[in-house]
Coordinates of C-alpha atoms in Angstrom, one line a residue:
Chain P
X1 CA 30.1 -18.8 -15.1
X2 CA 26.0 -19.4 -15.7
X3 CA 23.8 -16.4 -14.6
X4 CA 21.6 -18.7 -12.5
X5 CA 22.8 -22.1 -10.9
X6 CA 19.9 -24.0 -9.1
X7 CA 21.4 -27.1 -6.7
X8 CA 19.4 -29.5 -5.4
X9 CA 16.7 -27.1 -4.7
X10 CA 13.8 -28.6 -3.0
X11 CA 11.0 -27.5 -0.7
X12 CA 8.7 -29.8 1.8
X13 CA 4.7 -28.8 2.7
X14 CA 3.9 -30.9 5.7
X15 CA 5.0 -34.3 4.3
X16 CA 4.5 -33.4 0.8
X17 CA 7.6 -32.9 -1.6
X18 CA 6.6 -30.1 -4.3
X19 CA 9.8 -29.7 -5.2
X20 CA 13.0 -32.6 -5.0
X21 CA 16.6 -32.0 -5.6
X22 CA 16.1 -29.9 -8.7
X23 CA 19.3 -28.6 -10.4
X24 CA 19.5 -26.3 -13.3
X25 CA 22.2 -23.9 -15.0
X26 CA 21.4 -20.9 -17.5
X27 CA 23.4 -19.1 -19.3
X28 CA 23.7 -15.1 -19.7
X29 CA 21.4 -14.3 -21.9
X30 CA 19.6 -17.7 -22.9
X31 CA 16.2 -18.3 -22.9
X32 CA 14.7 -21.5 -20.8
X33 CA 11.8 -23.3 -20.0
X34 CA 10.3 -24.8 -17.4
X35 CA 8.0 -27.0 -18.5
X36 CA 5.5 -29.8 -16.8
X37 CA 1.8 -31.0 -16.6
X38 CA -0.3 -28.8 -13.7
X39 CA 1.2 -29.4 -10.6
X40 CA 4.0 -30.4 -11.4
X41 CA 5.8 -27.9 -8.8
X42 CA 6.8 -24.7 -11.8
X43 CA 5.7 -21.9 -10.2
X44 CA 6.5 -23.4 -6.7
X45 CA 10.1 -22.8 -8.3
X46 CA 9.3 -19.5 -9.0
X47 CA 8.4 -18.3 -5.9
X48 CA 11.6 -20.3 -4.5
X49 CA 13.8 -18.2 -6.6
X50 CA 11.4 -15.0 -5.7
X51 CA 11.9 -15.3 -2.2
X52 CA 8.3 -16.2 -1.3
X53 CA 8.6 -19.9 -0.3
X54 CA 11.8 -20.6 1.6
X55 CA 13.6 -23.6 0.8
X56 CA 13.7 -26.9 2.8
X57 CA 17.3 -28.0 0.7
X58 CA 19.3 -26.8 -1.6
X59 CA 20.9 -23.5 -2.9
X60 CA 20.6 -21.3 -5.6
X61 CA 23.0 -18.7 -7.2
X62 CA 22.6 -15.5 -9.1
X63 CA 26.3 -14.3 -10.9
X64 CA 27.6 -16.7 -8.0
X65 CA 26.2 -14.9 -5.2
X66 CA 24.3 -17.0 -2.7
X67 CA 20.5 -15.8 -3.1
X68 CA 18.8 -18.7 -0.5
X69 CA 16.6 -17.7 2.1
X70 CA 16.9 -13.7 1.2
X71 CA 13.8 -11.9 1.3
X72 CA 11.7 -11.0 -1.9
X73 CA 13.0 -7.2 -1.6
X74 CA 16.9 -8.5 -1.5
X75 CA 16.7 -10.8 -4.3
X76 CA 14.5 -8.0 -6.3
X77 CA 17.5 -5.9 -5.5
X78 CA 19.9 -8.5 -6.4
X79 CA 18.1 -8.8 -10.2
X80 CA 15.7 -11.1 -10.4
X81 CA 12.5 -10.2 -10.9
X82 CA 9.3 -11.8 -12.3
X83 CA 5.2 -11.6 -13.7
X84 CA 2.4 -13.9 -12.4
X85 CA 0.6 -16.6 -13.6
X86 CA -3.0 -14.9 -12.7
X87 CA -1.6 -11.4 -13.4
X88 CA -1.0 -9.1 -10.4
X89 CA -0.9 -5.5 -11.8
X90 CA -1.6 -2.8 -9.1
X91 CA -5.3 -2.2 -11.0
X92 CA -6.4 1.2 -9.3
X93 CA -3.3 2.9 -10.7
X94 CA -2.5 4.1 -14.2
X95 CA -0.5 2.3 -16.5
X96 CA 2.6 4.6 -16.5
X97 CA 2.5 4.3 -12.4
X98 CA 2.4 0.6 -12.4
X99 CA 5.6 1.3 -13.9
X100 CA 7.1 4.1 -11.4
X101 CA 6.6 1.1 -8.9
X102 CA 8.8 -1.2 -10.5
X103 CA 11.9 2.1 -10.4
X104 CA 10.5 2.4 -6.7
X105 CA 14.2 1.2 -5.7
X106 CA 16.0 2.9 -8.5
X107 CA 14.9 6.5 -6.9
X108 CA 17.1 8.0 -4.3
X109 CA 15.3 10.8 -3.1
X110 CA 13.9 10.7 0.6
X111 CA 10.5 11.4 2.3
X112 CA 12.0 15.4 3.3
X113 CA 12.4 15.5 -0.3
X114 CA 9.6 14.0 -1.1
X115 CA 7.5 16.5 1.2
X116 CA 9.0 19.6 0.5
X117 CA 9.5 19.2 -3.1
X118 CA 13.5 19.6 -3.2
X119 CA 15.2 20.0 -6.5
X120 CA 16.5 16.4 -6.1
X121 CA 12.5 15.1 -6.0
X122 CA 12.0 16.7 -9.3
X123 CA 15.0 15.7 -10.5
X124 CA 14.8 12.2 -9.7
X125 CA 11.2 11.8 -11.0
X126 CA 11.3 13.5 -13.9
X127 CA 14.5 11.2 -14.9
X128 CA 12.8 8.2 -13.8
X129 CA 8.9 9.0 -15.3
X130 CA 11.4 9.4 -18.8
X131 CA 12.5 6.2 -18.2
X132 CA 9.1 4.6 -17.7
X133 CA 7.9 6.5 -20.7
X134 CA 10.6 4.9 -22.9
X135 CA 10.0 1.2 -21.5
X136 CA 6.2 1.9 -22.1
X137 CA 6.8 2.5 -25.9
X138 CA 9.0 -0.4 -26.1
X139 CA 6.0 -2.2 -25.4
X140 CA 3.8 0.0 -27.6
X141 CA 1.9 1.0 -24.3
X142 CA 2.7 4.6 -24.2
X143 CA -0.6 6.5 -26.0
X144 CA -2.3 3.9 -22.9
X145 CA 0.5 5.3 -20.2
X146 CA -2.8 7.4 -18.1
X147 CA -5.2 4.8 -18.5
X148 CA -5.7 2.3 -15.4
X149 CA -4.5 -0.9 -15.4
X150 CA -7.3 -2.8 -14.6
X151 CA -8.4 -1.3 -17.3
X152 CA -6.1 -2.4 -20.3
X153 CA -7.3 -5.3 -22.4
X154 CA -6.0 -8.6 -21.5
X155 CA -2.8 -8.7 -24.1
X156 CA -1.5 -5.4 -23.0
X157 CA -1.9 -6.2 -18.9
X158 CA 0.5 -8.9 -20.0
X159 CA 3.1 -6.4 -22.1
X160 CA 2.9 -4.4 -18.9
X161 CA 3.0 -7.2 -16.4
X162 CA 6.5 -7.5 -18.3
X163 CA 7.8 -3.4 -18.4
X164 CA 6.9 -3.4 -15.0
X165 CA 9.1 -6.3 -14.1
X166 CA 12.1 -5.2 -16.0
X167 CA 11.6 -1.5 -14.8
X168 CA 13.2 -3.1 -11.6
X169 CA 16.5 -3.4 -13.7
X170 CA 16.8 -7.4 -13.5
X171 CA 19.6 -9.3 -14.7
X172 CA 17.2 -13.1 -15.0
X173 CA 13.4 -12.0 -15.8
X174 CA 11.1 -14.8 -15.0
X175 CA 7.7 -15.4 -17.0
X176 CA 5.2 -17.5 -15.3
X177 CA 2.9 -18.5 -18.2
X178 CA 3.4 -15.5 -20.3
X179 CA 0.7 -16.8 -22.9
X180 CA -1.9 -18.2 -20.7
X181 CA -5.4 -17.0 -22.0
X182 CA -3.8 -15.8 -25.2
X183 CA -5.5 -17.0 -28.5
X184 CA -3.0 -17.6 -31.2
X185 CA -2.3 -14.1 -33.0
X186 CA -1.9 -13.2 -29.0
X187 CA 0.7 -15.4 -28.2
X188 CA 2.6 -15.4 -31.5
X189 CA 3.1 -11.6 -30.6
X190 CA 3.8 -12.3 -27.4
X191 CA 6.7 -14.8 -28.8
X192 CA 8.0 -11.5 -30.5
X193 CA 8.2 -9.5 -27.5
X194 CA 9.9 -12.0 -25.6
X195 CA 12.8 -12.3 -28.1
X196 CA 12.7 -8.4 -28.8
X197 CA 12.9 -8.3 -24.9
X198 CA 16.3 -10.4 -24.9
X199 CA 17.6 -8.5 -27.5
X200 CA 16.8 -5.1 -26.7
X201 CA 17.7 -5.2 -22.8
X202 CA 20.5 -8.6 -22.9
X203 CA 18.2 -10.2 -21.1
X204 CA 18.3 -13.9 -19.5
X205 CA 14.8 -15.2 -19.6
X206 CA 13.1 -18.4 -17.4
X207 CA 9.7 -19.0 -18.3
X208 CA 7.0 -20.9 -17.4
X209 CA 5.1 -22.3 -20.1
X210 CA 1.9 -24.8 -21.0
X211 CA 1.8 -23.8 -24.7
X212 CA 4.3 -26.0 -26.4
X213 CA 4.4 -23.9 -29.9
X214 CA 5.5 -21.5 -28.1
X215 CA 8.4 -23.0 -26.0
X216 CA 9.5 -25.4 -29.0
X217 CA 9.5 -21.4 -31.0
X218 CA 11.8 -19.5 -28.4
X219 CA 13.3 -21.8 -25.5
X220 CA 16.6 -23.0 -26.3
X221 CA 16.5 -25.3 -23.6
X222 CA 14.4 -26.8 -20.9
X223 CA 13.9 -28.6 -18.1
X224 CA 10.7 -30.9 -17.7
X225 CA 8.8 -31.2 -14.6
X226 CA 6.5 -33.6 -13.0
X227 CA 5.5 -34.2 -9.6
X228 CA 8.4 -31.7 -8.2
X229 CA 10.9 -33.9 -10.0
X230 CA 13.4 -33.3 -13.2
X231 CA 12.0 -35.4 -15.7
X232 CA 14.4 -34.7 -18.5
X233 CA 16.7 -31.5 -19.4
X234 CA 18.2 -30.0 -22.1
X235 CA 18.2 -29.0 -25.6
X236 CA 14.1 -28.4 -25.8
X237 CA 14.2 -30.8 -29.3
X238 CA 16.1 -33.7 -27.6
X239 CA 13.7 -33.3 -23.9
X240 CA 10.5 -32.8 -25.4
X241 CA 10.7 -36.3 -27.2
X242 CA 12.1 -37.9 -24.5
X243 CA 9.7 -41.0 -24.5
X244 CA 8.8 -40.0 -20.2
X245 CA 7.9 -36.5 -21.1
X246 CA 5.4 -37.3 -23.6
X247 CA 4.2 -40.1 -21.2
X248 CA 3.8 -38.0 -18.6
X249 CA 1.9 -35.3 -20.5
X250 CA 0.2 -37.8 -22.6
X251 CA -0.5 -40.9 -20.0
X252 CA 0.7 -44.2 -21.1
X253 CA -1.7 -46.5 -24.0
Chain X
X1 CA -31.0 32.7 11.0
X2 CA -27.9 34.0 12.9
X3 CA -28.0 30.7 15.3
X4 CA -28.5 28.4 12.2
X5 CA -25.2 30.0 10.6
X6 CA -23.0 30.2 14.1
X7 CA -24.4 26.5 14.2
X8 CA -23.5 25.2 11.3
X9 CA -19.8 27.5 11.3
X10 CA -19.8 25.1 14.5
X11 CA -20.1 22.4 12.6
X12 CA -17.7 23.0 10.0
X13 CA -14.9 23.0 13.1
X14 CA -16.1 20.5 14.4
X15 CA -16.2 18.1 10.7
X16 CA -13.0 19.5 10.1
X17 CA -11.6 18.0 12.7
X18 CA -13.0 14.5 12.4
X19 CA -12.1 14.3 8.8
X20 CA -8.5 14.4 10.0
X21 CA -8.9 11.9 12.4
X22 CA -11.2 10.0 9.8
X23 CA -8.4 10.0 7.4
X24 CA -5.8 8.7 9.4
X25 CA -8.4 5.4 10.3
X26 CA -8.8 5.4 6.4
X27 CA -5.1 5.5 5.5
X28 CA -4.1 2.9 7.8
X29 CA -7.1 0.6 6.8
X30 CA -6.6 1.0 3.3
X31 CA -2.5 0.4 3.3
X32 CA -2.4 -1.9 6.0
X33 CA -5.8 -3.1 5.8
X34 CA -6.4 -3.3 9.5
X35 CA -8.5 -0.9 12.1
X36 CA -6.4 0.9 14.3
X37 CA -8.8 1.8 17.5
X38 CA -6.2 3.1 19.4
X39 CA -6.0 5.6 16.5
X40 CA -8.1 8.1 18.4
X41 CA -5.9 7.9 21.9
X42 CA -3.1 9.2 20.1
X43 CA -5.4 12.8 20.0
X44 CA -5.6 12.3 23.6
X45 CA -1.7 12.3 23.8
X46 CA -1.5 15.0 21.5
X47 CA -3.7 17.2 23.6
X48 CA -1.7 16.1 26.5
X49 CA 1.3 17.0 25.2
X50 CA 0.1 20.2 24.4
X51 CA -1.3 20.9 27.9
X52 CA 2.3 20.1 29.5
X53 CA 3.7 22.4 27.2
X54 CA 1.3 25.1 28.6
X55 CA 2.2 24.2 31.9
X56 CA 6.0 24.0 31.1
X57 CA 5.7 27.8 30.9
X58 CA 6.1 30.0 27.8
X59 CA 7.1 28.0 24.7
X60 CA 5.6 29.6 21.7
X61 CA 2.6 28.3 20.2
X62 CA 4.2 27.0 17.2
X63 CA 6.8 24.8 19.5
X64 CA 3.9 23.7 20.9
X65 CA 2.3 22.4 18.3
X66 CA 5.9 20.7 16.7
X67 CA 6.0 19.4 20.1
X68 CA 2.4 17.6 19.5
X69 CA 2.6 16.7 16.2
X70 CA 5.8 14.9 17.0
X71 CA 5.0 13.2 19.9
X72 CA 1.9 11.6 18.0
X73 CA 3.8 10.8 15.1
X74 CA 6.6 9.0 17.1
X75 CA 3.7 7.3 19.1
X76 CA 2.0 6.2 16.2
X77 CA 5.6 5.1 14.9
X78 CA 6.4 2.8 18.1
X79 CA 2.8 1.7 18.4
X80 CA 3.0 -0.1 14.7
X81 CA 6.8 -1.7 15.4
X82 CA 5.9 -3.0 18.9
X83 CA 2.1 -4.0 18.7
X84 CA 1.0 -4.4 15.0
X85 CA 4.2 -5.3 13.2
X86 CA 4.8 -9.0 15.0
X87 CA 0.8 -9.3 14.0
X88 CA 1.5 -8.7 10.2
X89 CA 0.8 -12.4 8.9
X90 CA -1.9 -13.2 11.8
X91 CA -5.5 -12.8 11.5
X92 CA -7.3 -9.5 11.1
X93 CA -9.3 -10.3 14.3
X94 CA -5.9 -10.8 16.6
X95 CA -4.9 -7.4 15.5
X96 CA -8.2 -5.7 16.0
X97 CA -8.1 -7.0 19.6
X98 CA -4.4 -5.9 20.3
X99 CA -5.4 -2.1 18.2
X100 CA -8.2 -1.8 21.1
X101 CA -6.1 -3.0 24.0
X102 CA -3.4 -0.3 22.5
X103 CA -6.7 2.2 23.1
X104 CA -7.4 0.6 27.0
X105 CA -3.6 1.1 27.6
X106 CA -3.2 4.9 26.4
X107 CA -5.8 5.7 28.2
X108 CA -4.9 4.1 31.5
X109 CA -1.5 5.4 31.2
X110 CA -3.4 8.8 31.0
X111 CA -5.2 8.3 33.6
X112 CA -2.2 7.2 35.7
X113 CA -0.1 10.1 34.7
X114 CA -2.9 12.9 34.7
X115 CA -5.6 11.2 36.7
X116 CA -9.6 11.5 35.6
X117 CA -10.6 15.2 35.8
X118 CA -11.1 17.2 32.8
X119 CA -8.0 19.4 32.2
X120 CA -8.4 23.0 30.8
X121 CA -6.2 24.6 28.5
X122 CA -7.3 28.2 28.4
X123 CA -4.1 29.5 27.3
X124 CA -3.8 28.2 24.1
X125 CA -4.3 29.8 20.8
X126 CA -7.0 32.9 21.5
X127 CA -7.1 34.5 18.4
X128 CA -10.3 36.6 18.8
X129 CA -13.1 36.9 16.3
X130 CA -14.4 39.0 13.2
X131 CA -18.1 40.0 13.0
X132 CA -19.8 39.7 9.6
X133 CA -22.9 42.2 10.3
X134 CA -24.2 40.4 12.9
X135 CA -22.7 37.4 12.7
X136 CA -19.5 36.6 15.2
X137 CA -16.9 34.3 13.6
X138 CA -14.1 33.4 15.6
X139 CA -10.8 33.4 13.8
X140 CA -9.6 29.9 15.0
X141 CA -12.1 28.7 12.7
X142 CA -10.4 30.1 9.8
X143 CA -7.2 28.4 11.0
X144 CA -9.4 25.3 11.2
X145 CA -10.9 25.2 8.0
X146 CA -7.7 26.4 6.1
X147 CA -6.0 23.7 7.6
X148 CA -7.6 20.8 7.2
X149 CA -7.8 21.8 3.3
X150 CA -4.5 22.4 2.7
X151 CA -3.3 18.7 4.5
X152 CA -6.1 16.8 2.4
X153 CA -4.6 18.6 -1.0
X154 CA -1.3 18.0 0.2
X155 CA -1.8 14.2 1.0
X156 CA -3.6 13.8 -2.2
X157 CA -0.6 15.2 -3.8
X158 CA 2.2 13.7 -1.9
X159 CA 0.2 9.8 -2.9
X160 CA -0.2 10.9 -6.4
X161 CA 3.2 12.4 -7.3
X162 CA 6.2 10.3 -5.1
X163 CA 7.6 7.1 -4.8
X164 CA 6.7 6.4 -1.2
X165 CA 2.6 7.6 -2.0
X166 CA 2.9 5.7 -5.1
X167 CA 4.3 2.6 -2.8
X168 CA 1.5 2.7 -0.8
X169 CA -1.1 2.5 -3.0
X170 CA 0.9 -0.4 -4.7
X171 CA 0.8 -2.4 -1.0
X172 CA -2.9 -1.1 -0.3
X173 CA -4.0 -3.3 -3.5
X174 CA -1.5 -6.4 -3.4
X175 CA 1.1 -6.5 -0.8
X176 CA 3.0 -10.0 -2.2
X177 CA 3.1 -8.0 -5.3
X178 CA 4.6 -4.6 -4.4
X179 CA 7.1 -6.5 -2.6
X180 CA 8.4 -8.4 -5.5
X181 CA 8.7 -5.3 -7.3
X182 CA 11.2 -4.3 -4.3
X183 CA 8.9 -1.9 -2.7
X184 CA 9.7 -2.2 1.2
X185 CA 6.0 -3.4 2.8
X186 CA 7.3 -2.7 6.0
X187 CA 8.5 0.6 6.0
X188 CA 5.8 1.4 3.9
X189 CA 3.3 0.4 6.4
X190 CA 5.6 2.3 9.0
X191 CA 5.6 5.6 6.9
X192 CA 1.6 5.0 6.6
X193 CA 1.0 5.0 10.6
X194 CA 3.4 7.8 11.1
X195 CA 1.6 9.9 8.5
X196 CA -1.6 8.9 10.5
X197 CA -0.4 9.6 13.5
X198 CA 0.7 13.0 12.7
X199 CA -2.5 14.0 10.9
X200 CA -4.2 13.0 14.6
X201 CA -1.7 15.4 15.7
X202 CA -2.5 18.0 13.8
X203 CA -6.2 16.8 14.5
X204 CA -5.0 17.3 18.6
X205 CA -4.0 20.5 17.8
X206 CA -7.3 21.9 16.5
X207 CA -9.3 20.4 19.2
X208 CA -7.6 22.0 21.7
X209 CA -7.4 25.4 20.2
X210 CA -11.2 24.7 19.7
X211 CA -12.7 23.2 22.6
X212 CA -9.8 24.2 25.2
X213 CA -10.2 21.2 27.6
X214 CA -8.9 17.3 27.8
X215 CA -9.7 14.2 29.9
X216 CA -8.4 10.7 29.0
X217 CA -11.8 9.1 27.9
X218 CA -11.8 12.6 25.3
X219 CA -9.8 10.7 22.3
X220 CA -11.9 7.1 22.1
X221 CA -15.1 9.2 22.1
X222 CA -13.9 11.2 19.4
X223 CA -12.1 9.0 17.7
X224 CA -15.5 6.2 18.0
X225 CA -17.1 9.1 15.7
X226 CA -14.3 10.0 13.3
X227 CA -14.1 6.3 12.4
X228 CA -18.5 6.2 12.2
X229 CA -17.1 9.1 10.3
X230 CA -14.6 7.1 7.5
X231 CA -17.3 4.5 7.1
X232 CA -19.5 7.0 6.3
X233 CA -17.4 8.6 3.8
X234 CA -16.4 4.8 2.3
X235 CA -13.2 3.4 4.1
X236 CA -10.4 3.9 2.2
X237 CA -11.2 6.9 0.2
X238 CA -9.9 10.6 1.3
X239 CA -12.7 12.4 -0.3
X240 CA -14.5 10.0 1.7
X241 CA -13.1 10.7 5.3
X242 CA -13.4 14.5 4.1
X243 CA -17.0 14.4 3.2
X244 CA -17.9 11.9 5.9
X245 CA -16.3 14.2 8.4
X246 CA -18.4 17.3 7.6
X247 CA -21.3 15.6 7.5
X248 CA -20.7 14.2 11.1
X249 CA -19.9 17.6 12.6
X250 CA -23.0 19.5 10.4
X251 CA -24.9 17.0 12.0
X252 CA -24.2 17.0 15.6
X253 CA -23.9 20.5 15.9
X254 CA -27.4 20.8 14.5
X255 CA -29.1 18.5 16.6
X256 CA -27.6 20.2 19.5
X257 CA -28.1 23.4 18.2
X258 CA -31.9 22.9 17.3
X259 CA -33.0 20.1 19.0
X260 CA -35.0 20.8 22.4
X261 CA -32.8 20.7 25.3
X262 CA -33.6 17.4 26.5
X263 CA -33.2 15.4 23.7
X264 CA -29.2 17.2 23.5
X265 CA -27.8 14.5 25.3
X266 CA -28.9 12.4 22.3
X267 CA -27.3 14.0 19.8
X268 CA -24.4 11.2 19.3
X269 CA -27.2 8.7 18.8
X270 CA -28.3 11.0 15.3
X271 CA -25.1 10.5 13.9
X272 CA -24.5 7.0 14.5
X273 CA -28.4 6.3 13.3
X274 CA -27.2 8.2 10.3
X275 CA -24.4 5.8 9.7
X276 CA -26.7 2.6 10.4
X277 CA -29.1 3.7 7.5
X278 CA -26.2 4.5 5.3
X279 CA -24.8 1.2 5.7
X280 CA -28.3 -0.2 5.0
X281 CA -28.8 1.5 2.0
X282 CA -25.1 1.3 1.1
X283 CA -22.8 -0.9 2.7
X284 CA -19.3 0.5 1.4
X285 CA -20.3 3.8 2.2
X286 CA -20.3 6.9 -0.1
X287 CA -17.7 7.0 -2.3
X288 CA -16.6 3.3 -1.5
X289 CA -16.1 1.3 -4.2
X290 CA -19.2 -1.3 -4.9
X291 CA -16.9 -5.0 -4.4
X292 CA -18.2 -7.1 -7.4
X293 CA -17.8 -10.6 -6.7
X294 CA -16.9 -12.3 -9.9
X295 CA -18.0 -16.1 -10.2

């Protein structure tokens, strides 16, 4: 069974179609794109898998379980979790906290606890402020673990953007342009982490994508978007010289 | 040089108590980024509560104040599900004009229940007073003072150091965000007002050990200058409501203290002039955070 089964999903503003009867399969532990010119209805998607846009048609399933229409907390819960396009850190706090926000569920203690101090507080936070730690130097952010967020250069808000997501224990991580505003070194690392990333934690990846070295270097497969429509899927070799993709990101002669 | 000390130990109680009720307006702004003017009714209740409690015979003092603290904390819990949650996507101005009809309805409840004249509650908390050479303290101010430090360390530390503080800082500076990370928004924001509300509590409590006496109108007006208060101090900051507090209370009880008697009545209009030229001169207030607008 795939980790992730998309059917038909589509979503309607006012009369406009962003998204149309989009279908998509991964498999446990793959790594996919989602490709298309701006616009083309990606992160739209995203926030359809994420719970923040409901959708108008269609289903989607995570292991088989019926994620449509569940709120962004449920399907967080259920393991799917992601990073943003314009990153989204929590800025005023540190760098190790960011992370304690993502283990927020993960932490069983309750607010008596949490007021009086109980064995079971420190117990639970000092377990899960290990487990941060160790996710931090995974992503070589530990020595910045104090420092705030907003104040981490732009490569390293990225790293954490990603330890933050998969503090929430995901089973399907999703990427929304991982590498935007990277310069080359920048994103060739970044190509590292993402594959040390499925390897280290199994993890299934979707990502979001513009720079085409870098999906042609990691994505096994894709699917190409444009105008909320599947343009072509599959093996990202075959799709990305399918004669409409490059038409559509090139324009015709 | 006696009166200037008794004035400005006067004025200590006095800040103390509106930097509780500051911080409760700063907590819920920050976190759920909305002004809550019924915020200083829930004192009123408080107070209230507390005077029926007198009347209901002799509790002890510490029932009493459970009694207070709890009934502000569970009004400040029903208040956010019934009037302010249904609000939560709507715009800032449609919940600042349901937060001040909350305010016009706790009062008028008051005023139905215990009609308009000023209640007394002379039996509560008479602890006495030390004398420093010549100087008379009372003791309540101790209890006062100690108080209010202790719940401002012990907020701090509660944000800081657990999940549910750390949650609401993570929904104070991006709500879509925090809830894709699985942090609950809404019980968050629920936790936030009920932490509020209890603070006001605690706030009720203080006031009436203090100043012994309650009408219906006595929470708006106080809670008007708490919030001049939190804007003082910079919204959103708990050094800030703590600061802006003291300053508020310094202030007033020195211009009642040493102004001539006739220009007493005007002593309101000081502190609010004060917070006119500090928004002048500094719009976020204190120890608010300068917004840089980047192009």
């Amino acid at each position: 069974m795939s980790l992730l089964k998309v059917q038909n999903l589509g979503i309607t503003f006012g009369g406009l179609k962003a998204v149309d009867n989009l279908s998509l399969e991964i498999e446990k532990n793959e790594l996919y794109g989602l490709i298309g010119p701006n616009g083309a209805g990606k992160t739209t998607v995203f926030n359809m898998l994420t719970g923040v846009y409901k959708p108008t048609t269609g289903e989607f399933f995570l292991n088989g379980e019926n994620l449509t229409g569940k709120s962004s907390i449920e399907i967080n819960r259920k393991g799917i979790a992601r990073t943003f396009q314009n990153i989204r850190l929590f800025g005023k706090m540190t760098v190790a906290d960011n992370v304690m926000v993502g283990l927020y569920n993960q932490m069983h203690y309750n607010l008596v606890d949490g007021l009086l101090r109980s064995p079971k507080y420190f117990a639970d936070e000092k377990e899960f402020s290990k487990r941060a730690d160790e996710l931090l130097a995974v992503f070589d952010l530990y020595d910045d673990r104090d420092t705030l967020a907003s104040n981490l250069p732009y490569g390293k808000q990225r790293k954490l953007e990603i330890a933050r997501a998969l503090a929430t224990s995901p089973k399907l991580l999703l990427l929304d342009e991982p590498a935007a505003g990277m310069n080359p070194n920048e994103t060739a690392e970044l190509m590292k982490t993402i594959r040390f990333v499925r390897e280290k934690f199994d993890m299934t990846i979707l990502l979001i994508e513009h720079d085409m070295k870098l999906v042609m270097g990691i994505c096994e497969r894709v699917t190409v978007l444009n105008f909320g429509t599947e343009l072509a899927a599959g093996k990202t070799s075959v799709a990305l010289n399918n004669p409409q993709v490059i038409k559509a990101y090139l324009g015709d002669d | 040089m006696q009166m200037l000390i008794s004035t400005i130990i006067d004025g200590l109680n006095l800040g103390s108590v509106y930097a509780l009720v500051a911080l409760g307006y700063s907590m819920v702004y920050g976190i759920a980024k909305m002004l809550n003017f019924a915020h200083g009714d829930v004192i009123m209740v408080g107070i209230y509560a507390i005077f029926v409690c007198l009347q209901m015979s002799s509790l002890p003092v510490w029932i009493t104040a459970i009694v207070c603290v709890a009934v502000c904390a569970l009004l400040g819990f029903t208040v956010e599900k019934l009037a302010y949650k249904p609000l939560r996507d709507s715009t800032p101005l449609s919940v600042l004009i349901t937060a001040i009809g909350v305010s016009y309805l706790l009062q008028n409840v008051a005023l139905l229940i215990f009609k308009s004249d000023r209640k007394f509650l002379q039996k509560f908390i008479d602890l006495g007073s030390v004398s420093i050479g010549d100087i008379e303290i009372p003791k309540i101010s101790f209890v006062i003072w100690g108080t209010t430090l202790v719940i401002m360390i012990g907020l701090d530390i509660f944000i800081k150091n657990t999940k549910m503080g750390r949650a609401m800082l993570a929904v104070s500076e991006d709500k879509g965000a925090a809830q894709l990370m699985g942090v609950n928004v809404n019980s968050t924001i629920s936790l936030t007002f009920v932490i509020g509300s209890a603070l006001a509590g605690v706030a009720a409590i203080l006031y009436a050990a203090k100043y012994k006496n309650v009408d219906p109108y006595t929470g708006s007006v106080f809670g008007i200058k708490a919030f001049a208060a939190a804007v003082f101090g910079g919204i959103g900051s708990i050094p800030g409501a703590l600061i802006g507090g003291f300053t508020l209370g310094l202030i007033e009880a020195l211009t009642i203290g040493f102004l001539p008697d006739t220009l007493t009545a005007a002593s309101d209009g000081v502190a609010y002039a004060l917070l006119i030229i500090m928004l002048i001169l500094k719009p976020s207030g204190l120890l608010g955070k300068k917004k840089i607008e980047k192009v």
